[in-house]
PDB file of C-alpha atoms and ligand atoms in Angstrom:
ATOM      1  CA  MET A   7      10.785 -26.382 -58.825  1.00 55.00           C
ATOM      2  CA  MET A   8      11.721 -25.619 -55.215  1.00 62.00           C
ATOM      3  CA  ARG A   9       9.008 -26.476 -52.681  1.00 71.00           C
ATOM      4  CA  ARG A  10       7.895 -23.558 -50.523  1.00 85.00           C
ATOM      5  CA  THR A  11       8.630 -23.907 -46.837  1.00 91.00           C
ATOM      6  CA  GLU A  12       5.506 -24.571 -44.791  1.00 95.00           C
ATOM      7  CA  ILE A  13       5.138 -21.846 -42.152  1.00 96.00           C
ATOM      8  CA  ILE A  14       2.863 -22.329 -39.149  1.00 97.00           C
ATOM      9  CA  VAL A  15       2.229 -19.215 -37.068  1.00 97.00           C
ATOM     10  CA  SER A  16       0.821 -19.602 -33.562  1.00 97.00           C
ATOM     11  CA  SER A  17      -2.747 -18.353 -33.186  1.00 96.00           C
ATOM     12  CA  HIS A  18      -1.597 -16.630 -29.959  1.00 94.00           C
ATOM     13  CA  SER A  19       0.624 -14.081 -31.600  1.00 92.00           C
ATOM     14  CA  ASP A  20      -0.848 -10.693 -30.718  1.00 92.00           C
ATOM     15  CA  PHE A  21       0.128  -8.557 -27.762  1.00 95.00           C
ATOM     16  CA  CYS A  22      -1.490  -9.991 -24.638  1.00 95.00           C
ATOM     17  CA  PHE A  23      -4.289  -7.867 -23.250  1.00 95.00           C
ATOM     18  CA  GLY A  24      -2.132  -6.469 -20.406  1.00 96.00           C
ATOM     19  CA  VAL A  25       0.586  -5.263 -22.780  1.00 96.00           C
ATOM     20  CA  GLN A  26      -1.901  -3.795 -25.257  1.00 97.00           C
ATOM     21  CA  ARG A  27      -3.646  -1.978 -22.422  1.00 97.00           C
ATOM     22  CA  ALA A  28      -0.341  -0.555 -21.109  1.00 96.00           C
ATOM     23  CA  LEU A  29       0.632   0.700 -24.574  1.00 97.00           C
ATOM     24  CA  ASN A  30      -2.778   2.338 -25.074  1.00 97.00           C
ATOM     25  CA  ILE A  31      -2.496   4.156 -21.738  1.00 96.00           C
ATOM     26  CA  ALA A  32       1.066   5.291 -22.557  1.00 96.00           C
ATOM     27  CA  LYS A  33      -0.037   6.584 -25.989  1.00 96.00           C
ATOM     28  CA  GLU A  34      -2.818   8.625 -24.370  1.00 95.00           C
ATOM     29  CA  ALA A  35      -0.383  10.031 -21.771  1.00 95.00           C
ATOM     30  CA  LEU A  36       2.073  11.032 -24.515  1.00 95.00           C
ATOM     31  CA  LYS A  37      -0.683  12.841 -26.436  1.00 94.00           C
ATOM     32  CA  LYS A  38      -1.229  15.069 -23.416  1.00 92.00           C
ATOM     33  CA  ASN A  39       2.398  15.437 -22.218  1.00 90.00           C
ATOM     34  CA  ARG A  40       5.678  16.077 -23.998  1.00 89.00           C
ATOM     35  CA  ILE A  41       7.644  13.841 -21.606  1.00 90.00           C
ATOM     36  CA  VAL A  42       6.455  10.855 -19.602  1.00 92.00           C
ATOM     37  CA  TYR A  43       8.809   8.885 -17.333  1.00 92.00           C
ATOM     38  CA  SER A  44       8.555   5.127 -17.042  1.00 93.00           C
ATOM     39  CA  VAL A  45      10.026   3.137 -14.145  1.00 90.00           C
ATOM     40  CA  GLY A  46      11.944   0.634 -16.268  1.00 90.00           C
ATOM     41  CA  PRO A  47      10.840  -0.295 -19.798  1.00 92.00           C
ATOM     42  CA  ILE A  48       7.074  -0.070 -20.280  1.00 91.00           C
ATOM     43  CA  ILE A  49       7.132  -3.589 -21.757  1.00 92.00           C
ATOM     44  CA  HIS A  50       9.993  -6.016 -22.348  1.00 91.00           C
ATOM     45  CA  ASN A  51      10.530  -5.432 -26.025  1.00 94.00           C
ATOM     46  CA  PRO A  52      13.447  -3.170 -27.071  1.00 94.00           C
ATOM     47  CA  GLN A  53      11.946  -2.309 -30.482  1.00 94.00           C
ATOM     48  CA  VAL A  54       8.629  -1.115 -29.020  1.00 95.00           C
ATOM     49  CA  VAL A  55      10.460   0.733 -26.233  1.00 94.00           C
ATOM     50  CA  SER A  56      12.549   2.592 -28.867  1.00 95.00           C
ATOM     51  CA  GLU A  57       9.395   3.580 -30.745  1.00 95.00           C
ATOM     52  CA  PHE A  58       7.905   5.011 -27.554  1.00 95.00           C
ATOM     53  CA  SER A  59      11.125   6.769 -26.557  1.00 95.00           C
ATOM     54  CA  ARG A  60      11.009   8.648 -29.869  1.00 95.00           C
ATOM     55  CA  GLU A  61       7.551   9.858 -28.804  1.00 94.00           C
ATOM     56  CA  GLY A  62       8.856  11.160 -25.448  1.00 94.00           C
ATOM     57  CA  LEU A  63       8.772   8.195 -23.054  1.00 95.00           C
ATOM     58  CA  LYS A  64      11.900   8.315 -20.889  1.00 93.00           C
ATOM     59  CA  ILE A  65      13.057   5.360 -18.829  1.00 93.00           C
ATOM     60  CA  ILE A  66      14.255   5.820 -15.266  1.00 90.00           C
ATOM     61  CA  ASN A  67      15.608   2.947 -13.181  1.00 86.00           C
ATOM     62  CA  ASP A  68      14.417   4.018  -9.782  1.00 81.00           C
ATOM     63  CA  VAL A  69      11.621   6.114  -8.313  1.00 80.00           C
ATOM     64  CA  LYS A  70      14.343   7.998  -6.416  1.00 79.00           C
ATOM     65  CA  GLU A  71      15.404   9.607  -9.709  1.00 82.00           C
ATOM     66  CA  ILE A  72      11.980  11.262  -9.870  1.00 79.00           C
ATOM     67  CA  CYS A  73      12.343  12.470  -6.279  1.00 75.00           C
ATOM     68  CA  ALA A  74      15.744  13.977  -7.238  1.00 78.00           C
ATOM     69  CA  LEU A  75      14.253  15.728 -10.275  1.00 75.00           C
ATOM     70  CA  ARG A  76      11.471  17.103  -8.124  1.00 71.00           C
ATOM     71  CA  ALA A  77      13.892  18.271  -5.445  1.00 73.00           C
ATOM     72  CA  LYS A  78      15.969  20.105  -8.062  1.00 73.00           C
ATOM     73  CA  GLY A  79      12.771  21.726  -9.314  1.00 68.00           C
ATOM     74  CA  LYS A  80      13.618  20.511 -12.833  1.00 58.00           C
ATOM     75  CA  SER A  81      10.022  19.869 -13.577  1.00 57.00           C
ATOM     76  CA  LYS A  82       6.856  21.334 -12.077  1.00 60.00           C
ATOM     77  CA  LYS A  83       4.729  18.388 -13.037  1.00 71.00           C
ATOM     78  CA  ILE A  84       6.239  14.952 -13.415  1.00 78.00           C
ATOM     79  CA  ASN A  85       4.298  12.289 -15.259  1.00 87.00           C
ATOM     80  CA  LEU A  86       5.372   8.940 -13.955  1.00 90.00           C
ATOM     81  CA  LEU A  87       4.169   5.761 -15.575  1.00 92.00           C
ATOM     82  CA  ILE A  88       4.156   2.343 -13.926  1.00 92.00           C
ATOM     83  CA  PRO A  89       4.834  -0.426 -16.488  1.00 92.00           C
ATOM     84  CA  SER A  90       2.549  -3.402 -17.154  1.00 92.00           C
ATOM     85  CA  HIS A  91       4.501  -5.706 -14.793  1.00 91.00           C
ATOM     86  CA  GLY A  92       4.019  -3.237 -11.907  1.00 89.00           C
ATOM     87  CA  ILE A  93       6.327  -2.030  -9.147  1.00 86.00           C
ATOM     88  CA  SER A  94       5.880  -2.197  -5.427  1.00 82.00           C
ATOM     89  CA  PRO A  95       2.953   0.099  -4.526  1.00 76.00           C
ATOM     90  CA  GLU A  96       4.634   0.507  -1.121  1.00 75.00           C
ATOM     91  CA  VAL A  97       7.576   2.295  -2.805  1.00 77.00           C
ATOM     92  CA  LEU A  98       5.222   4.810  -4.396  1.00 76.00           C
ATOM     93  CA  ARG A  99       3.326   5.359  -1.194  1.00 74.00           C
ATOM     94  CA  LYS A 100       6.566   5.981   0.697  1.00 75.00           C
ATOM     95  CA  ASN A 101       7.708   8.551  -1.842  1.00 73.00           C
ATOM     96  CA  ARG A 102       4.233  10.101  -2.236  1.00 76.00           C
ATOM     97  CA  ILE A 103       4.328  10.144  -5.981  1.00 79.00           C
ATOM     98  CA  ALA A 104       1.301  10.448  -8.234  1.00 81.00           C
ATOM     99  CA  PHE A 105       1.477   8.095 -11.166  1.00 87.00           C
ATOM    100  CA  ILE A 106      -0.214   6.763 -14.278  1.00 91.00           C
ATOM    101  CA  ASP A 107      -0.731   3.088 -13.633  1.00 92.00           C
ATOM    102  CA  THR A 108      -0.504   0.592 -16.504  1.00 95.00           C
ATOM    103  CA  THR A 109      -0.008  -2.414 -14.215  1.00 94.00           C
ATOM    104  CA  CYS A 110      -1.808  -5.386 -15.749  1.00 96.00           C
ATOM    105  CA  PRO A 111      -4.948  -6.219 -13.707  1.00 96.00           C
ATOM    106  CA  LEU A 112      -3.682  -9.812 -13.459  1.00 96.00           C
ATOM    107  CA  VAL A 113      -0.439  -8.643 -11.853  1.00 96.00           C
ATOM    108  CA  GLU A 114      -2.493  -6.461  -9.495  1.00 95.00           C
ATOM    109  CA  ARG A 115      -4.450  -9.554  -8.499  1.00 96.00           C
ATOM    110  CA  VAL A 116      -1.222 -11.334  -7.495  1.00 97.00           C
ATOM    111  CA  GLN A 117      -0.171  -8.225  -5.543  1.00 95.00           C
ATOM    112  CA  ARG A 118      -3.504  -8.339  -3.655  1.00 96.00           C
ATOM    113  CA  ILE A 119      -3.015 -12.044  -2.840  1.00 97.00           C
ATOM    114  CA  VAL A 120       0.516 -11.414  -1.533  1.00 97.00           C
ATOM    115  CA  ARG A 121      -0.659  -8.471   0.599  1.00 95.00           C
ATOM    116  CA  ASP A 122      -3.412 -10.610   2.098  1.00 96.00           C
ATOM    117  CA  LEU A 123      -1.083 -13.573   2.784  1.00 96.00           C
ATOM    118  CA  SER A 124       1.486 -11.281   4.336  1.00 94.00           C
ATOM    119  CA  ARG A 125      -1.139  -9.787   6.665  1.00 94.00           C
ATOM    120  CA  LYS A 126      -2.181 -13.297   7.682  1.00 93.00           C
ATOM    121  CA  GLY A 127       1.419 -14.102   8.628  1.00 92.00           C
ATOM    122  CA  TYR A 128       2.334 -16.637   5.943  1.00 93.00           C
ATOM    123  CA  PHE A 129       5.904 -17.167   4.799  1.00 93.00           C
ATOM    124  CA  ILE A 130       5.576 -16.487   1.071  1.00 96.00           C
ATOM    125  CA  ILE A 131       7.445 -18.378  -1.621  1.00 97.00           C
ATOM    126  CA  ILE A 132       7.377 -16.615  -4.966  1.00 97.00           C
ATOM    127  CA  VAL A 133       8.131 -18.844  -7.954  1.00 97.00           C
ATOM    128  CA  GLY A 134       9.966 -16.664 -10.444  1.00 95.00           C
ATOM    129  CA  ASP A 135      13.031 -14.636 -11.238  1.00 93.00           C
ATOM    130  CA  LYS A 136      14.120 -12.385  -8.375  1.00 93.00           C
ATOM    131  CA  LYS A 137      15.492  -9.789 -10.803  1.00 91.00           C
ATOM    132  CA  HIS A 138      12.211  -9.434 -12.693  1.00 91.00           C
ATOM    133  CA  PRO A 139      10.349  -6.173 -11.875  1.00 90.00           C
ATOM    134  CA  GLU A 140       7.088  -8.019 -11.210  1.00 94.00           C
ATOM    135  CA  VAL A 141       8.796 -10.257  -8.628  1.00 95.00           C
ATOM    136  CA  ARG A 142      10.640  -7.305  -7.095  1.00 92.00           C
ATOM    137  CA  GLY A 143       7.273  -5.564  -6.726  1.00 92.00           C
ATOM    138  CA  LEU A 144       5.755  -8.650  -5.055  1.00 95.00           C
ATOM    139  CA  ALA A 145       8.767  -8.939  -2.746  1.00 94.00           C
ATOM    140  CA  GLY A 146       8.284  -5.309  -1.732  1.00 91.00           C
ATOM    141  CA  ILE A 147       4.707  -6.111  -0.698  1.00 92.00           C
ATOM    142  CA  ALA A 148       5.606  -9.395   1.047  1.00 92.00           C
ATOM    143  CA  GLY A 149       7.855  -7.627   3.578  1.00 88.00           C
ATOM    144  CA  LYS A 150      10.498  -9.722   5.333  1.00 87.00           C
ATOM    145  CA  ASN A 151       9.038 -13.204   5.299  1.00 89.00           C
ATOM    146  CA  PHE A 152       9.458 -14.313   1.719  1.00 94.00           C
ATOM    147  CA  ARG A 153      11.826 -16.165  -0.587  1.00 95.00           C
ATOM    148  CA  VAL A 154      12.026 -16.259  -4.380  1.00 97.00           C
ATOM    149  CA  LEU A 155      12.666 -19.695  -5.902  1.00 97.00           C
ATOM    150  CA  LYS A 156      13.598 -20.077  -9.535  1.00 95.00           C
ATOM    151  CA  ASN A 157      13.758 -23.823 -10.068  1.00 95.00           C
ATOM    152  CA  LYS A 158      13.519 -27.317  -8.585  1.00 96.00           C
ATOM    153  CA  ARG A 159      17.185 -27.242  -7.490  1.00 96.00           C
ATOM    154  CA  GLU A 160      16.595 -24.103  -5.405  1.00 97.00           C
ATOM    155  CA  ALA A 161      13.392 -25.601  -3.991  1.00 96.00           C
ATOM    156  CA  LYS A 162      15.270 -28.750  -2.917  1.00 96.00           C
ATOM    157  CA  ALA A 163      17.897 -26.677  -1.133  1.00 95.00           C
ATOM    158  CA  PHE A 164      15.326 -24.423   0.533  1.00 91.00           C
ATOM    159  CA  ASN A 165      15.167 -24.503   4.317  1.00 86.00           C
ATOM    160  CA  PHE A 166      12.644 -22.624   6.382  1.00 77.00           C
ATOM    161  CA  PRO A 167      14.257 -19.689   8.126  1.00 73.00           C
ATOM    162  CA  GLN A 168      14.838 -20.371  11.798  1.00 65.00           C
ATOM    163  CA  GLY A 169      12.722 -18.075  13.938  1.00 57.00           C
ATOM    164  CA  ALA A 170      14.352 -16.356  16.905  1.00 47.00           C
ATOM    165  CA  SER A 171      11.853 -17.981  19.241  1.00 48.00           C
ATOM    166  CA  ALA A 172       9.763 -21.130  19.094  1.00 50.00           C
ATOM    167  CA  PRO A 173       6.411 -19.373  18.437  1.00 54.00           C
ATOM    168  CA  ALA A 174       7.971 -17.293  15.641  1.00 58.00           C
ATOM    169  CA  GLU A 175       9.376 -20.441  14.049  1.00 56.00           C
ATOM    170  CA  LYS A 176       5.971 -22.090  14.225  1.00 58.00           C
ATOM    171  CA  LYS A 177       4.429 -19.107  12.502  1.00 56.00           C
ATOM    172  CA  LEU A 178       6.975 -19.252   9.671  1.00 62.00           C
ATOM    173  CA  LYS A 179       5.984 -22.818   8.946  1.00 82.00           C
ATOM    174  CA  ARG A 180       2.742 -21.580   7.468  1.00 91.00           C
ATOM    175  CA  ILE A 181       3.775 -21.464   3.836  1.00 93.00           C
ATOM    176  CA  ALA A 182       2.091 -19.886   0.833  1.00 96.00           C
ATOM    177  CA  LEU A 183       3.339 -20.492  -2.688  1.00 97.00           C
ATOM    178  CA  ILE A 184       2.486 -18.159  -5.570  1.00 97.00           C
ATOM    179  CA  SER A 185       3.997 -17.583  -8.999  1.00 96.00           C
ATOM    180  CA  GLN A 186       5.146 -14.799 -11.252  1.00 96.00           C
ATOM    181  CA  THR A 187       2.415 -14.398 -13.897  1.00 95.00           C
ATOM    182  CA  THR A 188       4.824 -15.440 -16.655  1.00 91.00           C
ATOM    183  CA  ALA A 189       6.374 -18.481 -14.921  1.00 90.00           C
ATOM    184  CA  SER A 190       6.187 -21.863 -16.616  1.00 86.00           C
ATOM    185  CA  VAL A 191       3.513 -24.243 -15.364  1.00 88.00           C
ATOM    186  CA  SER A 192       5.850 -27.258 -15.218  1.00 88.00           C
ATOM    187  CA  ASN A 193       8.392 -25.294 -13.179  1.00 91.00           C
ATOM    188  CA  PHE A 194       5.700 -24.148 -10.746  1.00 95.00           C
ATOM    189  CA  LYS A 195       4.487 -27.735 -10.263  1.00 96.00           C
ATOM    190  CA  GLU A 196       8.034 -29.044  -9.738  1.00 96.00           C
ATOM    191  CA  ILE A 197       8.735 -26.421  -7.068  1.00 97.00           C
ATOM    192  CA  LEU A 198       5.387 -27.090  -5.389  1.00 97.00           C
ATOM    193  CA  SER A 199       6.104 -30.822  -5.183  1.00 97.00           C
ATOM    194  CA  GLU A 200       9.559 -30.159  -3.664  1.00 96.00           C
ATOM    195  CA  ILE A 201       8.157 -27.767  -1.058  1.00 95.00           C
ATOM    196  CA  ALA A 202       5.421 -30.285  -0.226  1.00 94.00           C
ATOM    197  CA  LYS A 203       8.161 -32.697   0.955  1.00 93.00           C
ATOM    198  CA  LYS A 204       9.343 -30.229   3.621  1.00 90.00           C
ATOM    199  CA  ASP A 205       8.285 -29.983   7.208  1.00 86.00           C
ATOM    200  CA  PHE A 206       5.472 -27.429   7.393  1.00 87.00           C
ATOM    201  CA  LYS A 207       2.441 -26.661   9.473  1.00 89.00           C
ATOM    202  CA  GLU A 208       0.276 -25.420   6.655  1.00 93.00           C
ATOM    203  CA  LEU A 209       0.843 -25.156   2.913  1.00 95.00           C
ATOM    204  CA  VAL A 210      -1.353 -23.204   0.499  1.00 96.00           C
ATOM    205  CA  SER A 211      -0.590 -22.596  -3.170  1.00 97.00           C
ATOM    206  CA  PHE A 212      -1.894 -20.196  -5.792  1.00 97.00           C
ATOM    207  CA  ASN A 213      -1.170 -20.886  -9.420  1.00 95.00           C
ATOM    208  CA  THR A 214      -1.097 -17.244 -10.519  1.00 97.00           C
ATOM    209  CA  ILE A 215       0.362 -17.878 -13.977  1.00 95.00           C
ATOM    210  CA  CYS A 216      -1.771 -15.903 -16.408  1.00 95.00           C
ATOM    211  CA  LYS A 217      -3.937 -17.790 -18.901  1.00 95.00           C
ATOM    212  CA  ASN A 218      -2.416 -15.973 -21.841  1.00 94.00           C
ATOM    213  CA  THR A 219       1.034 -17.294 -20.856  1.00 92.00           C
ATOM    214  CA  ILE A 220      -0.312 -20.847 -20.467  1.00 93.00           C
ATOM    215  CA  ASP A 221      -2.157 -20.770 -23.825  1.00 95.00           C
ATOM    216  CA  ARG A 222       0.882 -19.294 -25.595  1.00 94.00           C
ATOM    217  CA  GLN A 223       3.156 -22.007 -24.192  1.00 93.00           C
ATOM    218  CA  SER A 224       0.867 -24.923 -25.047  1.00 94.00           C
ATOM    219  CA  GLU A 225       0.111 -23.685 -28.587  1.00 97.00           C
ATOM    220  CA  ALA A 226       3.835 -23.078 -29.281  1.00 97.00           C
ATOM    221  CA  GLN A 227       4.712 -26.562 -27.999  1.00 96.00           C
ATOM    222  CA  ARG A 228       1.975 -28.099 -30.133  1.00 97.00           C
ATOM    223  CA  ILE A 229       3.493 -26.444 -33.224  1.00 98.00           C
ATOM    224  CA  ALA A 230       7.077 -27.301 -32.167  1.00 98.00           C
ATOM    225  CA  ARG A 231       6.112 -30.984 -32.261  1.00 98.00           C
ATOM    226  CA  ARG A 232       4.945 -30.728 -35.890  1.00 97.00           C
ATOM    227  CA  VAL A 233       7.717 -28.697 -37.541  1.00 98.00           C
ATOM    228  CA  GLU A 234      11.392 -29.133 -38.412  1.00 97.00           C
ATOM    229  CA  ALA A 235      12.372 -25.826 -36.821  1.00 97.00           C
ATOM    230  CA  MET A 236      10.819 -23.341 -34.472  1.00 98.00           C
ATOM    231  CA  ILE A 237      11.360 -19.583 -34.303  1.00 98.00           C
ATOM    232  CA  VAL A 238      10.372 -17.708 -31.148  1.00 98.00           C
ATOM    233  CA  ILE A 239      10.289 -13.931 -31.605  1.00 97.00           C
ATOM    234  CA  GLY A 240      10.526 -11.467 -28.726  1.00 96.00           C
ATOM    235  CA  GLY A 241      12.725  -9.403 -26.434  1.00 94.00           C
ATOM    236  CA  LYS A 242      15.720 -11.227 -24.970  1.00 93.00           C
ATOM    237  CA  ASN A 243      14.785  -9.420 -21.730  1.00 89.00           C
ATOM    238  CA  SER A 244      11.217 -10.764 -21.864  1.00 90.00           C
ATOM    239  CA  ALA A 245      10.615 -13.473 -19.259  1.00 86.00           C
ATOM    240  CA  ASN A 246       7.667 -15.022 -21.051  1.00 89.00           C
ATOM    241  CA  THR A 247       9.454 -15.094 -24.440  1.00 93.00           C
ATOM    242  CA  SER A 248      12.573 -16.736 -22.968  1.00 92.00           C
ATOM    243  CA  LYS A 249      10.411 -19.352 -21.250  1.00 90.00           C
ATOM    244  CA  LEU A 250       8.497 -19.914 -24.462  1.00 94.00           C
ATOM    245  CA  ALA A 251      11.760 -20.583 -26.319  1.00 96.00           C
ATOM    246  CA  LYS A 252      12.907 -22.927 -23.536  1.00 93.00           C
ATOM    247  CA  ALA A 253       9.583 -24.814 -23.616  1.00 93.00           C
ATOM    248  CA  CYS A 254       9.826 -25.223 -27.419  1.00 96.00           C
ATOM    249  CA  ARG A 255      13.499 -26.285 -27.240  1.00 96.00           C
ATOM    250  CA  LYS A 256      12.524 -29.093 -24.845  1.00 94.00           C
ATOM    251  CA  ILE A 257      10.394 -30.525 -27.653  1.00 96.00           C
ATOM    252  CA  ASN A 258      12.289 -29.373 -30.725  1.00 97.00           C
ATOM    253  CA  LYS A 259      16.057 -28.834 -30.531  1.00 97.00           C
ATOM    254  CA  ASN A 260      15.934 -26.709 -33.688  1.00 97.00           C
ATOM    255  CA  THR A 261      14.490 -23.741 -31.829  1.00 97.00           C
ATOM    256  CA  CYS A 262      15.920 -20.247 -32.016  1.00 97.00           C
ATOM    257  CA  HIS A 263      14.970 -17.143 -30.051  1.00 97.00           C
ATOM    258  CA  ILE A 264      15.298 -13.933 -32.053  1.00 97.00           C
ATOM    259  CA  GLU A 265      14.268 -10.317 -31.513  1.00 96.00           C
ATOM    260  CA  THR A 266      13.986  -9.250 -35.151  1.00 94.00           C
ATOM    261  CA  ARG A 267      14.377 -10.731 -38.646  1.00 93.00           C
ATOM    262  CA  GLU A 268      17.981  -9.460 -38.694  1.00 94.00           C
ATOM    263  CA  ASP A 269      18.856 -12.073 -36.051  1.00 95.00           C
ATOM    264  CA  LEU A 270      17.703 -14.925 -38.286  1.00 94.00           C
ATOM    265  CA  LYS A 271      20.611 -16.880 -39.786  1.00 92.00           C
ATOM    266  CA  THR A 272      20.419 -18.308 -43.315  1.00 90.00           C
ATOM    267  CA  GLU A 273      22.143 -21.439 -41.965  1.00 92.00           C
ATOM    268  CA  PHE A 274      19.248 -22.000 -39.576  1.00 93.00           C
ATOM    269  CA  LEU A 275      16.679 -21.819 -42.378  1.00 91.00           C
ATOM    270  CA  LYS A 276      18.619 -23.936 -44.839  1.00 90.00           C
ATOM    271  CA  GLY A 277      16.816 -27.102 -45.954  1.00 89.00           C
ATOM    272  CA  LYS A 278      13.906 -26.707 -43.500  1.00 92.00           C
ATOM    273  CA  LYS A 279      10.632 -27.799 -45.054  1.00 93.00           C
ATOM    274  CA  SER A 280       8.439 -26.674 -42.174  1.00 96.00           C
ATOM    275  CA  ILE A 281       8.949 -23.830 -39.704  1.00 97.00           C
ATOM    276  CA  GLY A 282       6.821 -22.791 -36.756  1.00 98.00           C
ATOM    277  CA  ILE A 283       6.636 -19.252 -35.385  1.00 98.00           C
ATOM    278  CA  ALA A 284       5.577 -18.215 -31.888  1.00 98.00           C
ATOM    279  CA  THR A 285       5.850 -14.855 -30.163  1.00 97.00           C
ATOM    280  CA  GLY A 286       6.049 -13.516 -26.624  1.00 96.00           C
ATOM    281  CA  ALA A 287       3.263 -11.461 -25.054  1.00 95.00           C
ATOM    282  CA  SER A 288       5.135  -8.218 -25.741  1.00 95.00           C
ATOM    283  CA  THR A 289       6.197  -8.893 -29.336  1.00 96.00           C
ATOM    284  CA  PRO A 290       4.692  -6.502 -31.892  1.00 95.00           C
ATOM    285  CA  PRO A 291       2.625  -8.363 -34.539  1.00 93.00           C
ATOM    286  CA  TYR A 292       4.613  -6.713 -37.397  1.00 94.00           C
ATOM    287  CA  ALA A 293       7.685  -8.723 -36.292  1.00 95.00           C
ATOM    288  CA  ILE A 294       5.978 -11.928 -37.530  1.00 95.00           C
ATOM    289  CA  LYS A 295       5.290 -10.452 -40.969  1.00 95.00           C
ATOM    290  CA  GLU A 296       8.931  -9.429 -41.274  1.00 95.00           C
ATOM    291  CA  VAL A 297      10.190 -12.883 -40.279  1.00 95.00           C
ATOM    292  CA  VAL A 298       7.792 -14.619 -42.703  1.00 95.00           C
ATOM    293  CA  GLU A 299       9.073 -12.360 -45.518  1.00 93.00           C
ATOM    294  CA  ARG A 300      12.648 -13.248 -44.567  1.00 91.00           C
ATOM    295  CA  ILE A 301      11.858 -17.002 -44.716  1.00 92.00           C
ATOM    296  CA  ARG A 302      10.125 -16.577 -48.086  1.00 90.00           C
ATOM    297  CA  ARG A 303      13.192 -14.721 -49.456  1.00 85.00           C
ATOM    298  CA  ASN A 304      15.249 -17.731 -48.471  1.00 77.00           C
ATOM    299  CA  ASP A 305      12.877 -19.930 -50.544  1.00 70.00           C
ATOM    300  CA  ILE A 306      13.788 -18.108 -53.757  1.00 59.00           C
TER     301      ILE A 306
HETATM  302  S1  SF4 B   3       1.383 -11.810 -19.797  1.00 69.75           S
HETATM  303 FE1  SF4 B   3      -0.518 -11.954 -18.624  1.00 69.75          FE
HETATM  304  S2  SF4 B   3      -0.057 -10.980 -16.672  1.00 69.75           S
HETATM  305 FE2  SF4 B   3       1.550 -10.345 -18.103  1.00 69.75          FE
HETATM  306  S3  SF4 B   3       0.811  -8.420 -18.948  1.00 69.75           S
HETATM  307 FE3  SF4 B   3       0.115 -10.031 -20.322  1.00 69.75          FE
HETATM  308  S4  SF4 B   3      -1.977 -10.547 -19.617  1.00 69.75           S
HETATM  309 FE4  SF4 B   3      -0.949  -9.406 -17.978  1.00 69.75          FE
END
């Protein structure tokens, strides 16, 4: 008789609280309005975004698109929703747009820290991906004196910008380091230690990685150590899911990152006696059930 594959599912496999909150707010908004616009995807999961788009949530790429709609008088009342990873509040203020805010309170906290550091004249280093909406929002708040660093290599190559005058240069040597909420802890520490080798007047750092991200990463790595293969489910555009897969791959080379059960290859499952499953913060819980069913079918 064939032995059933052992499947270990991470205990951190629900939506994180910020994502769940954003989806609840969006659902309420869609009950009251036929169309709601979202600046970028509400969360980084294509399957959930499709479900919401069927309910009337339309994605726009830029706040300017809303201004254009308003100018054309296409809509009397525009319902604009800010996704869980936030956008720069300065952009909204400039365009005087009312909005439904689903920004995660933990992202808002990082925005407050950046605003405060910027006012105090620090040069801000944001650890993260400069294309990610959360980081773009933070950059918008930081003003001119900031840099986004993705990894140790970029941190090594980083040089403080030369001020036009001596006092300005002195001021720029007051450095503050913060992180995208979904950055990896090891990456943050590596960048911090590289920056600490530079010539600075003052260095302060804020580990602003959210606890849910940290717990998800450590639980997934714990499982990855125990199993023959690891499956990480979540949007390919989700920063925390991609980092989760990378963290698991460091420990277990047999790690694959999939969005849905359809992405799972029979070849990958073949002969595996134990499989671990972890999910990103924006992965719907039903995706796990579907993947488990797919593995069980392979057992037959
Ligand atoms: S991962 Fe953390 S910071 Fe991001 S939405 Fe979820 S709870 Fe908020």
